[in-house]
């Protein structure tokens, strides 16, 4: 999960850097890249929390 979040954030960072280098970059592309980073981080936290809750819900004595 962390690797996926990192990959999405890294890709969004590249888009943001490209837009900063290109004065004609559109605001919509910039906003989409920022949103991708935000959603990736939020999804990562949600998934990790859910997996921890599932881990606690499963009885330890069952194999």
JSON list of C-alpha atoms in Angstrom, two decimals:
[
{"chain": "A", "resi": 1, "resn": "UNK", "atom": "CA", "xyz": [0.00, 0.00, 0.00]},
{"chain": "A", "resi": 2, "resn": "UNK", "atom": "CA", "xyz": [2.76, 2.40, 0.92]},
{"chain": "A", "resi": 3, "resn": "UNK", "atom": "CA", "xyz": [4.60, 1.65, -2.32]},
{"chain": "A", "resi": 4, "resn": "UNK", "atom": "CA", "xyz": [1.44, 2.33, -4.34]},
{"chain": "A", "resi": 5, "resn": "UNK", "atom": "CA", "xyz": [0.84, 5.62, -2.53]},
{"chain": "A", "resi": 6, "resn": "UNK", "atom": "CA", "xyz": [4.48, 6.53, -3.11]},
{"chain": "A", "resi": 7, "resn": "UNK", "atom": "CA", "xyz": [4.22, 5.72, -6.83]},
{"chain": "A", "resi": 8, "resn": "UNK", "atom": "CA", "xyz": [1.08, 7.82, -7.29]},
{"chain": "A", "resi": 9, "resn": "UNK", "atom": "CA", "xyz": [2.54, 10.72, -5.31]},
{"chain": "A", "resi": 10, "resn": "UNK", "atom": "CA", "xyz": [5.80, 10.53, -7.26]},
{"chain": "A", "resi": 11, "resn": "UNK", "atom": "CA", "xyz": [3.94, 10.60, -10.57]},
{"chain": "A", "resi": 12, "resn": "UNK", "atom": "CA", "xyz": [1.91, 13.59, -9.40]},
{"chain": "A", "resi": 13, "resn": "UNK", "atom": "CA", "xyz": [5.12, 15.34, -8.31]},
{"chain": "A", "resi": 14, "resn": "UNK", "atom": "CA", "xyz": [6.58, 14.86, -11.79]},
{"chain": "A", "resi": 15, "resn": "UNK", "atom": "CA", "xyz": [3.46, 16.38, -13.35]},
{"chain": "A", "resi": 16, "resn": "UNK", "atom": "CA", "xyz": [3.68, 19.33, -10.95]},
{"chain": "A", "resi": 17, "resn": "UNK", "atom": "CA", "xyz": [7.35, 19.90, -11.78]},
{"chain": "A", "resi": 18, "resn": "UNK", "atom": "CA", "xyz": [6.58, 19.74, -15.51]},
{"chain": "A", "resi": 19, "resn": "UNK", "atom": "CA", "xyz": [3.84, 22.32, -15.06]},
{"chain": "A", "resi": 20, "resn": "UNK", "atom": "CA", "xyz": [6.14, 24.63, -13.11]},
{"chain": "A", "resi": 21, "resn": "UNK", "atom": "CA", "xyz": [8.68, 24.42, -15.94]},
{"chain": "A", "resi": 22, "resn": "UNK", "atom": "CA", "xyz": [6.00, 25.10, -18.56]},
{"chain": "A", "resi": 23, "resn": "UNK", "atom": "CA", "xyz": [4.54, 28.59, -18.18]},
{"chain": "A", "resi": 24, "resn": "UNK", "atom": "CA", "xyz": [1.62, 27.59, -20.41]},
{"chain": "A", "resi": 25, "resn": "UNK", "atom": "CA", "xyz": [0.63, 24.65, -18.15]},
{"chain": "A", "resi": 26, "resn": "UNK", "atom": "CA", "xyz": [-3.07, 24.60, -17.44]},
{"chain": "A", "resi": 27, "resn": "UNK", "atom": "CA", "xyz": [-4.52, 25.07, -13.98]},
{"chain": "A", "resi": 28, "resn": "UNK", "atom": "CA", "xyz": [-6.74, 22.01, -14.48]},
{"chain": "A", "resi": 29, "resn": "UNK", "atom": "CA", "xyz": [-3.70, 19.74, -14.92]},
{"chain": "A", "resi": 30, "resn": "UNK", "atom": "CA", "xyz": [-2.05, 21.29, -11.89]},
{"chain": "A", "resi": 31, "resn": "UNK", "atom": "CA", "xyz": [-5.17, 20.80, -9.77]},
{"chain": "A", "resi": 32, "resn": "UNK", "atom": "CA", "xyz": [-5.57, 17.20, -10.98]},
{"chain": "A", "resi": 33, "resn": "UNK", "atom": "CA", "xyz": [-1.98, 16.38, -9.99]},
{"chain": "A", "resi": 34, "resn": "UNK", "atom": "CA", "xyz": [-2.45, 17.91, -6.55]},
{"chain": "A", "resi": 35, "resn": "UNK", "atom": "CA", "xyz": [-5.73, 16.02, -6.11]},
{"chain": "A", "resi": 36, "resn": "UNK", "atom": "CA", "xyz": [-4.03, 12.75, -7.09]},
{"chain": "A", "resi": 37, "resn": "UNK", "atom": "CA", "xyz": [-1.46, 13.20, -4.33]},
{"chain": "A", "resi": 38, "resn": "UNK", "atom": "CA", "xyz": [-4.15, 14.03, -1.76]},
{"chain": "A", "resi": 39, "resn": "UNK", "atom": "CA", "xyz": [-6.40, 11.11, -2.71]},
{"chain": "A", "resi": 40, "resn": "UNK", "atom": "CA", "xyz": [-3.47, 8.66, -2.78]},
{"chain": "A", "resi": 41, "resn": "UNK", "atom": "CA", "xyz": [-2.41, 9.64, 0.72]},
{"chain": "A", "resi": 42, "resn": "UNK", "atom": "CA", "xyz": [-5.98, 9.44, 2.06]},
{"chain": "A", "resi": 43, "resn": "UNK", "atom": "CA", "xyz": [-6.56, 6.06, 0.41]},
{"chain": "A", "resi": 44, "resn": "UNK", "atom": "CA", "xyz": [-3.33, 4.70, 1.86]},
{"chain": "A", "resi": 45, "resn": "UNK", "atom": "CA", "xyz": [-4.33, 5.68, 5.39]},
{"chain": "A", "resi": 46, "resn": "UNK", "atom": "CA", "xyz": [-7.82, 4.25, 4.93]},
{"chain": "A", "resi": 47, "resn": "UNK", "atom": "CA", "xyz": [-6.52, 0.94, 3.57]},
{"chain": "A", "resi": 48, "resn": "UNK", "atom": "CA", "xyz": [-3.88, 0.54, 6.27]},
{"chain": "A", "resi": 49, "resn": "UNK", "atom": "CA", "xyz": [-6.44, 1.31, 8.99]},
{"chain": "A", "resi": 50, "resn": "UNK", "atom": "CA", "xyz": [-8.90, -1.18, 7.52]},
{"chain": "A", "resi": 51, "resn": "UNK", "atom": "CA", "xyz": [-6.27, -3.90, 7.32]},
{"chain": "A", "resi": 52, "resn": "UNK", "atom": "CA", "xyz": [-5.26, -3.30, 10.94]},
{"chain": "A", "resi": 53, "resn": "UNK", "atom": "CA", "xyz": [-8.92, -3.55, 12.01]},
{"chain": "A", "resi": 54, "resn": "UNK", "atom": "CA", "xyz": [-9.32, -6.81, 10.09]},
{"chain": "A", "resi": 55, "resn": "UNK", "atom": "CA", "xyz": [-6.19, -8.15, 11.73]},
{"chain": "A", "resi": 56, "resn": "UNK", "atom": "CA", "xyz": [-7.61, -7.41, 15.16]},
{"chain": "A", "resi": 57, "resn": "UNK", "atom": "CA", "xyz": [-10.99, -8.93, 14.28]},
{"chain": "A", "resi": 58, "resn": "UNK", "atom": "CA", "xyz": [-9.50, -12.31, 13.34]},
{"chain": "A", "resi": 59, "resn": "UNK", "atom": "CA", "xyz": [-9.06, -14.55, 16.40]},
{"chain": "A", "resi": 60, "resn": "UNK", "atom": "CA", "xyz": [-5.39, -15.41, 16.96]},
{"chain": "A", "resi": 61, "resn": "UNK", "atom": "CA", "xyz": [-6.02, -19.03, 18.03]},
{"chain": "A", "resi": 62, "resn": "UNK", "atom": "CA", "xyz": [-7.45, -20.02, 14.63]},
{"chain": "A", "resi": 63, "resn": "UNK", "atom": "CA", "xyz": [-5.00, -21.26, 12.01]}
]
